[in-house]
PDB file of C-alpha atoms in Angstrom:
ATOM      1  CA  MET A 240      77.992  51.931  15.855  1.00 46.00           C
ATOM      2  CA  LEU A 241      74.907  49.838  15.641  1.00 46.00           C
ATOM      3  CA  THR A 242      73.407  48.966  12.324  1.00 47.00           C
ATOM      4  CA  CYS A 243      69.489  48.729  11.933  1.00 48.00           C
ATOM      5  CA  ASN A 244      68.311  45.817   9.712  1.00 47.00           C
ATOM      6  CA  CYS A 245      64.603  47.101  10.090  1.00 48.00           C
ATOM      7  CA  PHE A 246      64.087  48.037   6.414  1.00 44.00           C
ATOM      8  CA  LYS A 247      65.747  44.894   5.214  1.00 46.00           C
ATOM      9  CA  THR A 248      63.486  42.704   7.500  1.00 49.00           C
ATOM     10  CA  LYS A 249      60.344  44.565   6.402  1.00 48.00           C
ATOM     11  CA  HIS A 250      61.311  44.300   2.740  1.00 52.00           C
ATOM     12  CA  THR A 251      62.053  40.531   2.996  1.00 52.00           C
ATOM     13  CA  TYR A 252      58.730  39.916   4.714  1.00 47.00           C
ATOM     14  CA  THR A 253      56.772  41.941   1.946  1.00 53.00           C
ATOM     15  CA  MET A 254      58.530  39.933  -0.796  1.00 56.00           C
ATOM     16  CA  ARG A 255      57.787  36.650   0.976  1.00 54.00           C
ATOM     17  CA  ARG A 256      54.065  37.704   1.196  1.00 53.00           C
ATOM     18  CA  ILE A 257      53.973  38.617  -2.574  1.00 53.00           C
ATOM     19  CA  PHE A 258      55.677  35.279  -3.459  1.00 49.00           C
ATOM     20  CA  ILE A 259      53.166  33.227  -1.350  1.00 46.00           C
ATOM     21  CA  LEU A 260      50.197  35.159  -2.721  1.00 48.00           C
ATOM     22  CA  ALA A 261      51.495  34.508  -6.229  1.00 50.00           C
ATOM     23  CA  LEU A 262      51.939  30.878  -5.635  1.00 44.00           C
ATOM     24  CA  ALA A 263      48.276  30.663  -4.171  1.00 46.00           C
ATOM     25  CA  MET A 264      46.864  32.407  -7.274  1.00 49.00           C
ATOM     26  CA  LEU A 265      48.844  30.045  -9.473  1.00 47.00           C
ATOM     27  CA  ALA A 266      47.507  26.978  -7.638  1.00 45.00           C
ATOM     28  CA  SER A 267      44.088  28.366  -7.709  1.00 44.00           C
ATOM     29  CA  ALA A 268      44.139  28.910 -11.388  1.00 45.00           C
ATOM     30  CA  SER A 269      45.489  25.407 -11.925  1.00 44.00           C
ATOM     31  CA  PHE A 270      42.729  23.983  -9.863  1.00 39.00           C
ATOM     32  CA  THR A 271      39.978  26.003 -11.685  1.00 41.00           C
ATOM     33  CA  ALA A 272      41.444  24.838 -15.117  1.00 45.00           C
ATOM     34  CA  ALA A 273      41.549  21.232 -13.991  1.00 43.00           C
ATOM     35  CA  GLN A 274      37.946  21.337 -12.785  1.00 43.00           C
ATOM     36  CA  THR A 275      36.868  23.064 -16.115  1.00 42.00           C
ATOM     37  CA  GLN A 276      38.573  20.336 -18.031  1.00 46.00           C
ATOM     38  CA  LYS A 277      36.870  17.659 -16.126  1.00 43.00           C
ATOM     39  CA  ALA A 278      33.526  19.239 -16.439  1.00 41.00           C
ATOM     40  CA  ALA A 279      34.149  19.616 -20.338  1.00 42.00           C
ATOM     41  CA  ALA A 280      35.352  15.904 -20.528  1.00 42.00           C
ATOM     42  CA  LYS A 281      32.209  14.795 -18.550  1.00 41.00           C
ATOM     43  CA  THR A 282      29.913  16.789 -20.859  1.00 42.00           C
ATOM     44  CA  SER A 283      31.450  15.554 -23.971  1.00 45.00           C
ATOM     45  CA  GLU A 284      31.664  11.900 -22.791  1.00 46.00           C
ATOM     46  CA  PRO A 285      30.233   9.719 -25.448  1.00 56.00           C
ATOM     47  CA  ASN A 286      29.041   7.041 -22.937  1.00 61.00           C
ATOM     48  CA  ASP A 287      26.872   9.361 -21.072  1.00 62.00           C
ATOM     49  CA  VAL A 288      23.655   7.502 -21.360  1.00 55.00           C
ATOM     50  CA  GLN A 289      21.369  10.049 -19.681  1.00 59.00           C
ATOM     51  CA  ALA A 290      22.680  12.928 -21.880  1.00 60.00           C
ATOM     52  CA  ALA A 291      22.056  10.719 -24.969  1.00 59.00           C
ATOM     53  CA  LYS A 292      18.417   9.881 -23.875  1.00 60.00           C
ATOM     54  CA  ALA A 293      17.753  13.601 -23.068  1.00 62.00           C
ATOM     55  CA  ASP A 294      19.022  14.629 -26.477  1.00 65.00           C
ATOM     56  CA  THR A 295      17.085  11.917 -28.270  1.00 63.00           C
ATOM     57  CA  LYS A 296      13.919  13.003 -26.489  1.00 61.00           C
ATOM     58  CA  LYS A 297      14.456  16.575 -27.706  1.00 65.00           C
ATOM     59  CA  GLN A 298      14.435  15.230 -31.193  1.00 70.00           C
ATOM     60  CA  ASP A 299      11.651  12.704 -30.728  1.00 75.00           C
ATOM     61  CA  TRP A 300       9.210  14.381 -28.460  1.00 70.00           C
ATOM     62  CA  ALA A 301       6.694  11.567 -28.152  1.00 71.00           C
ATOM     63  CA  GLN A 302       9.442   9.020 -27.858  1.00 78.00           C
ATOM     64  CA  PHE A 303       8.677   6.741 -30.781  1.00 73.00           C
ATOM     65  CA  TYR A 304      12.221   5.348 -30.297  1.00 74.00           C
ATOM     66  CA  VAL A 305      11.416   3.551 -27.071  1.00 78.00           C
ATOM     67  CA  PHE A 306       9.638   0.657 -28.651  1.00 73.00           C
ATOM     68  CA  ARG A 307      10.751   0.846 -32.344  1.00 77.00           C
ATOM     69  CA  LYS A 308      12.722  -2.341 -32.312  1.00 78.00           C
ATOM     70  CA  ASP A 309      10.070  -4.284 -30.338  1.00 76.00           C
ATOM     71  CA  ASN A 310       7.374  -3.135 -32.633  1.00 76.00           C
ATOM     72  CA  ALA A 311       9.433  -4.172 -35.677  1.00 76.00           C
ATOM     73  CA  ILE A 312       9.913  -7.616 -34.276  1.00 77.00           C
ATOM     74  CA  ILE A 313       6.212  -8.019 -33.749  1.00 75.00           C
ATOM     75  CA  ALA A 314       5.360  -6.618 -37.267  1.00 73.00           C
ATOM     76  CA  GLU A 315       7.887  -9.180 -38.725  1.00 74.00           C
ATOM     77  CA  LYS A 316       6.038 -12.013 -36.947  1.00 73.00           C
ATOM     78  CA  MET A 317       2.753 -10.655 -38.293  1.00 68.00           C
ATOM     79  CA  LYS A 318       4.048 -10.771 -41.825  1.00 69.00           C
ATOM     80  CA  ILE A 319       5.188 -14.305 -41.505  1.00 63.00           C
ATOM     81  CA  ALA A 320       1.861 -15.453 -40.183  1.00 60.00           C
ATOM     82  CA  GLU A 321      -0.261 -14.076 -42.976  1.00 57.00           C
ATOM     83  CA  LYS A 322      -4.027 -14.711 -42.342  1.00 57.00           C
ATOM     84  CA  ASP A 323      -5.602 -17.422 -44.423  1.00 53.00           C
ATOM     85  CA  LYS A 324      -8.273 -15.651 -46.669  1.00 51.00           C
ATOM     86  CA  GLU A 325     -10.202 -18.886 -47.004  1.00 52.00           C
ATOM     87  CA  GLN A 326     -10.413 -19.313 -43.301  1.00 57.00           C
ATOM     88  CA  LYS A 327     -11.652 -15.666 -42.815  1.00 54.00           C
ATOM     89  CA  ALA A 328     -14.421 -16.181 -45.343  1.00 53.00           C
ATOM     90  CA  LYS A 329     -15.723 -19.309 -43.496  1.00 55.00           C
ATOM     91  CA  CYS A 330     -15.496 -17.740 -40.041  1.00 58.00           C
ATOM     92  CA  ALA A 331     -16.056 -14.117 -39.378  1.00 51.00           C
ATOM     93  CA  LYS A 332     -14.559 -14.392 -35.780  1.00 50.00           C
ATOM     94  CA  CYS A 333     -11.546 -16.305 -37.073  1.00 53.00           C
ATOM     95  CA  GLU A 334      -9.564 -13.098 -38.198  1.00 52.00           C
ATOM     96  CA  TRP A 335     -10.270 -11.528 -34.817  1.00 48.00           C
ATOM     97  CA  LYS A 336      -9.108 -14.541 -32.918  1.00 53.00           C
ATOM     98  CA  SER A 337      -6.009 -15.158 -34.983  1.00 54.00           C
ATOM     99  CA  ARG A 338      -4.392 -11.985 -34.158  1.00 63.00           C
ATOM    100  CA  LYS A 339      -0.910 -12.447 -32.651  1.00 83.00           C
ATOM    101  CA  VAL A 340      -1.158  -9.813 -29.940  1.00 94.00           C
ATOM    102  CA  LYS A 341      -4.080 -10.188 -27.534  1.00 97.00           C
ATOM    103  CA  ALA A 342      -4.015  -6.799 -25.897  1.00 98.00           C
ATOM    104  CA  VAL A 343      -1.686  -3.797 -25.684  1.00 98.00           C
ATOM    105  CA  LEU A 344      -1.513  -2.038 -22.293  1.00 98.00           C
ATOM    106  CA  MET A 345      -1.063   1.682 -23.104  1.00 98.00           C
ATOM    107  CA  GLY A 346       0.325   3.893 -20.395  1.00 98.00           C
ATOM    108  CA  ASP A 347       3.000   5.914 -18.531  1.00 97.00           C
ATOM    109  CA  SER A 348       5.410   4.819 -15.802  1.00 97.00           C
ATOM    110  CA  ILE A 349       2.690   2.931 -13.984  1.00 98.00           C
ATOM    111  CA  THR A 350       2.382   0.573 -16.935  1.00 98.00           C
ATOM    112  CA  GLU A 351       6.120   0.606 -17.665  1.00 97.00           C
ATOM    113  CA  LEU A 352       6.967  -0.597 -14.095  1.00 97.00           C
ATOM    114  CA  TRP A 353       4.096  -3.116 -14.190  1.00 97.00           C
ATOM    115  CA  TRP A 354       6.093  -4.904 -16.983  1.00 96.00           C
ATOM    116  CA  ASP A 355       9.317  -4.565 -15.142  1.00 95.00           C
ATOM    117  CA  LEU A 356       7.927  -5.941 -11.887  1.00 97.00           C
ATOM    118  CA  ASP A 357       5.670  -8.811 -13.355  1.00 97.00           C
ATOM    119  CA  SER A 358       6.402  -9.475 -17.139  1.00 96.00           C
ATOM    120  CA  THR A 359       5.135 -12.904 -16.489  1.00 97.00           C
ATOM    121  CA  PHE A 360       1.671 -11.607 -16.183  1.00 98.00           C
ATOM    122  CA  PHE A 361       2.087 -10.029 -19.599  1.00 97.00           C
ATOM    123  CA  ARG A 362       3.528 -13.078 -21.354  1.00 96.00           C
ATOM    124  CA  ASP A 363       1.018 -15.540 -19.884  1.00 96.00           C
ATOM    125  CA  ASN A 364      -1.816 -13.463 -21.122  1.00 97.00           C
ATOM    126  CA  ASN A 365      -0.257 -12.390 -24.444  1.00 96.00           C
ATOM    127  CA  PHE A 366      -0.411  -8.746 -23.419  1.00 97.00           C
ATOM    128  CA  VAL A 367       2.156  -6.225 -24.709  1.00 97.00           C
ATOM    129  CA  GLY A 368       3.276  -3.382 -22.403  1.00 97.00           C
ATOM    130  CA  ARG A 369       3.588   0.031 -23.924  1.00 97.00           C
ATOM    131  CA  GLY A 370       4.196   2.343 -21.027  1.00 97.00           C
ATOM    132  CA  ILE A 371       6.645   5.096 -21.039  1.00 97.00           C
ATOM    133  CA  SER A 372       7.627   6.988 -17.832  1.00 96.00           C
ATOM    134  CA  GLY A 373       6.509  10.623 -17.503  1.00 95.00           C
ATOM    135  CA  GLN A 374       4.242  10.673 -20.507  1.00 97.00           C
ATOM    136  CA  THR A 375       0.905  12.641 -20.737  1.00 98.00           C
ATOM    137  CA  THR A 376      -2.005  11.607 -22.793  1.00 98.00           C
ATOM    138  CA  SER A 377      -0.984  14.052 -25.581  1.00 97.00           C
ATOM    139  CA  GLU A 378       2.399  12.139 -25.973  1.00 97.00           C
ATOM    140  CA  MET A 379       0.472   8.719 -25.958  1.00 98.00           C
ATOM    141  CA  LEU A 380      -1.932   9.927 -28.483  1.00 98.00           C
ATOM    142  CA  VAL A 381       0.846  10.913 -30.861  1.00 97.00           C
ATOM    143  CA  ARG A 382       2.507   7.463 -30.618  1.00 97.00           C
ATOM    144  CA  PHE A 383      -0.870   5.636 -30.576  1.00 98.00           C
ATOM    145  CA  ARG A 384      -0.500   4.518 -34.223  1.00 97.00           C
ATOM    146  CA  ARG A 385       2.953   3.096 -33.822  1.00 95.00           C
ATOM    147  CA  ASP A 386       2.621   1.427 -30.503  1.00 97.00           C
ATOM    148  CA  VAL A 387      -0.939   0.217 -30.755  1.00 97.00           C
ATOM    149  CA  LEU A 388      -2.575   0.327 -34.160  1.00 97.00           C
ATOM    150  CA  ASP A 389       0.389  -1.119 -36.006  1.00 96.00           C
ATOM    151  CA  LEU A 390       0.483  -4.044 -33.606  1.00 96.00           C
ATOM    152  CA  ASN A 391      -3.033  -5.023 -34.556  1.00 96.00           C
ATOM    153  CA  PRO A 392      -4.102  -6.373 -31.204  1.00 97.00           C
ATOM    154  CA  GLN A 393      -7.589  -7.473 -30.342  1.00 97.00           C
ATOM    155  CA  TYR A 394      -7.773  -4.993 -27.412  1.00 98.00           C
ATOM    156  CA  VAL A 395      -6.115  -2.045 -25.965  1.00 98.00           C
ATOM    157  CA  PHE A 396      -6.233  -1.209 -22.317  1.00 98.00           C
ATOM    158  CA  ILE A 397      -5.798   2.609 -21.909  1.00 98.00           C
ATOM    159  CA  MET A 398      -4.663   3.782 -18.396  1.00 98.00           C
ATOM    160  CA  ALA A 399      -3.464   7.406 -18.555  1.00 98.00           C
ATOM    161  CA  GLY A 400      -3.760  10.910 -16.943  1.00 98.00           C
ATOM    162  CA  THR A 401      -1.453  10.920 -13.864  1.00 98.00           C
ATOM    163  CA  ASN A 402       1.146  12.979 -15.582  1.00 98.00           C
ATOM    164  CA  ASP A 403      -1.430  15.394 -17.072  1.00 98.00           C
ATOM    165  CA  VAL A 404      -2.703  16.115 -13.585  1.00 98.00           C
ATOM    166  CA  ALA A 405       0.988  16.435 -12.483  1.00 97.00           C
ATOM    167  CA  GLN A 406       1.327  19.091 -15.165  1.00 97.00           C
ATOM    168  CA  ASN A 407       4.399  17.382 -16.676  1.00 96.00           C
ATOM    169  CA  ASN A 408       3.818  19.376 -19.962  1.00 94.00           C
ATOM    170  CA  GLY A 409       2.095  22.307 -18.498  1.00 95.00           C
ATOM    171  CA  ILE A 410      -1.406  22.880 -17.363  1.00 96.00           C
ATOM    172  CA  ILE A 411      -4.163  20.973 -19.103  1.00 97.00           C
ATOM    173  CA  SER A 412      -7.851  20.861 -18.126  1.00 97.00           C
ATOM    174  CA  LEU A 413      -9.571  17.616 -17.225  1.00 98.00           C
ATOM    175  CA  GLU A 414     -11.817  18.121 -20.257  1.00 98.00           C
ATOM    176  CA  ASN A 415      -8.797  18.076 -22.626  1.00 98.00           C
ATOM    177  CA  ILE A 416      -7.243  15.038 -20.731  1.00 98.00           C
ATOM    178  CA  LEU A 417     -10.527  13.278 -21.449  1.00 98.00           C
ATOM    179  CA  GLY A 418     -10.496  14.515 -25.087  1.00 98.00           C
ATOM    180  CA  ASN A 419      -7.208  12.834 -25.793  1.00 98.00           C
ATOM    181  CA  LEU A 420      -8.517   9.585 -24.193  1.00 98.00           C
ATOM    182  CA  LYS A 421     -11.501   9.884 -26.487  1.00 98.00           C
ATOM    183  CA  SER A 422      -9.284  10.248 -29.549  1.00 98.00           C
ATOM    184  CA  MET A 423      -7.356   7.139 -28.591  1.00 98.00           C
ATOM    185  CA  VAL A 424     -10.686   5.216 -28.214  1.00 98.00           C
ATOM    186  CA  GLU A 425     -11.877   6.604 -31.589  1.00 98.00           C
ATOM    187  CA  LEU A 426      -8.653   5.549 -33.409  1.00 98.00           C
ATOM    188  CA  ALA A 427      -8.802   1.993 -31.816  1.00 98.00           C
ATOM    189  CA  LYS A 428     -12.422   1.536 -32.957  1.00 98.00           C
ATOM    190  CA  ALA A 429     -11.584   2.635 -36.454  1.00 98.00           C
ATOM    191  CA  HIS A 430      -9.148  -0.134 -36.695  1.00 97.00           C
ATOM    192  CA  ASN A 431     -11.418  -2.860 -35.226  1.00 97.00           C
ATOM    193  CA  ILE A 432      -9.463  -2.886 -31.953  1.00 98.00           C
ATOM    194  CA  LYS A 433     -11.632  -3.060 -28.896  1.00 98.00           C
ATOM    195  CA  PRO A 434     -10.799  -0.247 -26.275  1.00 98.00           C
ATOM    196  CA  ILE A 435     -10.856  -0.700 -22.615  1.00 98.00           C
ATOM    197  CA  LEU A 436     -10.640   2.384 -20.371  1.00 98.00           C
ATOM    198  CA  CYS A 437      -8.850   2.141 -17.003  1.00 98.00           C
ATOM    199  CA  SER A 438      -9.140   4.489 -14.107  1.00 98.00           C
ATOM    200  CA  VAL A 439      -6.137   6.625 -13.060  1.00 98.00           C
ATOM    201  CA  PRO A 440      -4.714   4.972  -9.947  1.00 98.00           C
ATOM    202  CA  PRO A 441      -4.843   7.086  -6.821  1.00 98.00           C
ATOM    203  CA  ALA A 442      -2.334   9.666  -5.751  1.00 98.00           C
ATOM    204  CA  ALA A 443      -2.553  12.176  -2.809  1.00 97.00           C
ATOM    205  CA  GLY A 444       0.756  13.804  -3.842  1.00 96.00           C
ATOM    206  CA  PHE A 445       3.541  13.654  -6.506  1.00 97.00           C
ATOM    207  CA  ILE A 446       7.157  13.283  -5.427  1.00 94.00           C
ATOM    208  CA  TRP A 447       8.215  15.481  -8.198  1.00 95.00           C
ATOM    209  CA  ARG A 448       5.461  18.014  -7.865  1.00 95.00           C
ATOM    210  CA  LYS A 449       5.084  18.658  -4.092  1.00 94.00           C
ATOM    211  CA  ASP A 450       3.073  21.753  -4.757  1.00 96.00           C
ATOM    212  CA  LEU A 451       0.208  19.880  -5.971  1.00 96.00           C
ATOM    213  CA  ALA A 452      -2.604  18.110  -4.298  1.00 96.00           C
ATOM    214  CA  PRO A 453      -3.992  15.796  -7.003  1.00 97.00           C
ATOM    215  CA  ALA A 454      -6.395  13.551  -5.166  1.00 97.00           C
ATOM    216  CA  GLN A 455      -9.646  15.255  -5.946  1.00 97.00           C
ATOM    217  CA  ASP A 456      -8.633  16.043  -9.633  1.00 98.00           C
ATOM    218  CA  ILE A 457      -7.927  12.319 -10.194  1.00 98.00           C
ATOM    219  CA  ILE A 458     -11.317  11.404  -8.588  1.00 98.00           C
ATOM    220  CA  LYS A 459     -13.083  13.834 -10.979  1.00 98.00           C
ATOM    221  CA  LEU A 460     -11.157  12.678 -13.965  1.00 98.00           C
ATOM    222  CA  ASN A 461     -12.128   9.206 -13.168  1.00 98.00           C
ATOM    223  CA  LYS A 462     -15.726  10.125 -12.912  1.00 98.00           C
ATOM    224  CA  MET A 463     -15.587  11.658 -16.385  1.00 98.00           C
ATOM    225  CA  ILE A 464     -13.785   8.650 -17.834  1.00 98.00           C
ATOM    226  CA  ARG A 465     -16.389   6.358 -16.342  1.00 98.00           C
ATOM    227  CA  GLU A 466     -19.281   8.380 -17.597  1.00 98.00           C
ATOM    228  CA  TYR A 467     -17.909   8.547 -21.071  1.00 98.00           C
ATOM    229  CA  ALA A 468     -17.176   4.774 -21.106  1.00 98.00           C
ATOM    230  CA  ALA A 469     -20.807   4.076 -19.921  1.00 98.00           C
ATOM    231  CA  GLY A 470     -22.227   6.336 -22.558  1.00 98.00           C
ATOM    232  CA  GLU A 471     -20.169   4.597 -25.353  1.00 97.00           C
ATOM    233  CA  GLY A 472     -20.617   1.135 -24.130  1.00 97.00           C
ATOM    234  CA  ILE A 473     -16.771   0.745 -23.528  1.00 98.00           C
ATOM    235  CA  PRO A 474     -15.555  -1.532 -20.785  1.00 98.00           C
ATOM    236  CA  TYR A 475     -14.121   0.452 -17.756  1.00 98.00           C
ATOM    237  CA  ILE A 476     -11.771  -1.036 -15.154  1.00 98.00           C
ATOM    238  CA  ASP A 477     -11.910   0.881 -11.811  1.00 98.00           C
ATOM    239  CA  TYR A 478      -8.513   0.225 -10.115  1.00 98.00           C
ATOM    240  CA  HIS A 479      -8.794   3.424  -8.082  1.00 98.00           C
ATOM    241  CA  SER A 480     -11.830   2.167  -5.897  1.00 97.00           C
ATOM    242  CA  LEU A 481      -9.808  -0.894  -4.901  1.00 96.00           C
ATOM    243  CA  LEU A 482      -6.523   0.807  -4.218  1.00 97.00           C
ATOM    244  CA  ALA A 483      -7.387   4.263  -2.761  1.00 97.00           C
ATOM    245  CA  ASP A 484      -7.437   5.052   0.990  1.00 96.00           C
ATOM    246  CA  GLU A 485      -9.926   7.294   2.704  1.00 95.00           C
ATOM    247  CA  ASN A 486      -7.879  10.464   1.662  1.00 94.00           C
ATOM    248  CA  GLY A 487      -7.994   9.374  -2.165  1.00 96.00           C
ATOM    249  CA  GLY A 488      -4.220   8.392  -1.894  1.00 97.00           C
ATOM    250  CA  PHE A 489      -2.186   5.198  -2.203  1.00 96.00           C
ATOM    251  CA  PRO A 490      -1.885   3.190   1.142  1.00 96.00           C
ATOM    252  CA  LYS A 491       1.682   2.135   1.826  1.00 96.00           C
ATOM    253  CA  LYS A 492       0.892  -1.588   1.444  1.00 97.00           C
ATOM    254  CA  TYR A 493       0.334  -0.853  -2.153  1.00 97.00           C
ATOM    255  CA  SER A 494       2.886   1.886  -3.022  1.00 97.00           C
ATOM    256  CA  LYS A 495       6.055   3.281  -1.486  1.00 96.00           C
ATOM    257  CA  ASP A 496       6.118   6.677  -3.265  1.00 96.00           C
ATOM    258  CA  GLY A 497       2.323   7.259  -3.377  1.00 97.00           C
ATOM    259  CA  VAL A 498       2.088   7.110  -7.158  1.00 97.00           C
ATOM    260  CA  HIS A 499       3.495   3.974  -8.485  1.00 98.00           C
ATOM    261  CA  PRO A 500       2.296   0.507  -7.137  1.00 98.00           C
ATOM    262  CA  ILE A 501       4.592  -1.965  -5.791  1.00 98.00           C
ATOM    263  CA  ILE A 502       4.097  -5.742  -6.614  1.00 98.00           C
ATOM    264  CA  ALA A 503       1.318  -6.046  -3.997  1.00 97.00           C
ATOM    265  CA  GLY A 504      -0.686  -3.118  -5.762  1.00 98.00           C
ATOM    266  CA  TYR A 505      -0.005  -4.813  -9.253  1.00 98.00           C
ATOM    267  CA  LYS A 506      -1.428  -8.073  -7.974  1.00 98.00           C
ATOM    268  CA  VAL A 507      -4.625  -6.343  -7.147  1.00 98.00           C
ATOM    269  CA  MET A 508      -4.827  -4.698 -10.498  1.00 98.00           C
ATOM    270  CA  GLU A 509      -4.061  -8.002 -12.248  1.00 98.00           C
ATOM    271  CA  GLY A 510      -6.881  -9.777 -10.345  1.00 98.00           C
ATOM    272  CA  LEU A 511      -9.406  -7.000 -11.267  1.00 98.00           C
ATOM    273  CA  LEU A 512      -8.255  -6.860 -14.972  1.00 98.00           C
ATOM    274  CA  LEU A 513      -8.591 -10.622 -15.545  1.00 98.00           C
ATOM    275  CA  GLU A 514     -11.848 -10.756 -13.668  1.00 97.00           C
ATOM    276  CA  GLU A 515     -13.323  -8.051 -16.005  1.00 96.00           C
ATOM    277  CA  PHE A 516     -11.388  -9.353 -19.093  1.00 97.00           C
ATOM    278  CA  LYS A 517     -13.128 -12.701 -18.870  1.00 96.00           C
ATOM    279  CA  LYS A 518     -16.516 -10.897 -19.209  1.00 95.00           C
ATOM    280  CA  ILE A 519     -15.306  -9.134 -22.302  1.00 94.00           C
ATOM    281  CA  ASP A 520     -13.221 -11.642 -24.111  1.00 94.00           C
ATOM    282  CA  LYS A 521     -15.814 -14.044 -25.544  1.00 81.00           C
TER     283      LYS A 521
END
């Protein structure tokens, strides 16, 4: 008599499938748990600089912290070199000329990278760079007291507006951008600091806002800044006219990303700045 092992074989196959499936589920659960632990460890890692910066910016919207230490060093030097009262009485211009900081360049990433690429230009001319990447005129106005007024320079060069046009903090009208620039000018004048307005450099597009076409808005804003400066007798430095191509953008010989100058672009700006500054600084 023949014995059939069909049921046994089928039962064994089913049990084997259940066993393999259980192993797969267990492995999957272990992998998921491991990945979760890695992600949690990465998130809570104390040396995560970017996370720390992001958290700091949330608590310090205008980013006062960026130049806090540098400003304190300059303030200490100013205290040590107290101005001689007798000398000021004899010469009205002596107080002006004796200031330790010649000029502050106030701005965004274009000014920040300028320092990074050619800090010698700043040091040789006793200029201080106070540019912070991504900032709008609203943020600059908030930190203007700490990063400009407290340094008591003779002059302040103000170059701002690119990130406003890029809507970094939301939509803002050209009139309100100009209003922020006017407020910075008025603050400088009130503290016997000579303001110098600079045009917004050209840009036909933004790498972080590809949906925008900013060239014409920048041209309109620069026209408004130039007219305001002329009406108030404030020096105006027109970088845009020297740097822009026929489309109102940045040619590749001066910029790789169409927004930030490379060293060749900064050299053009430096030449114009010093040429105009010679006429002003008398």
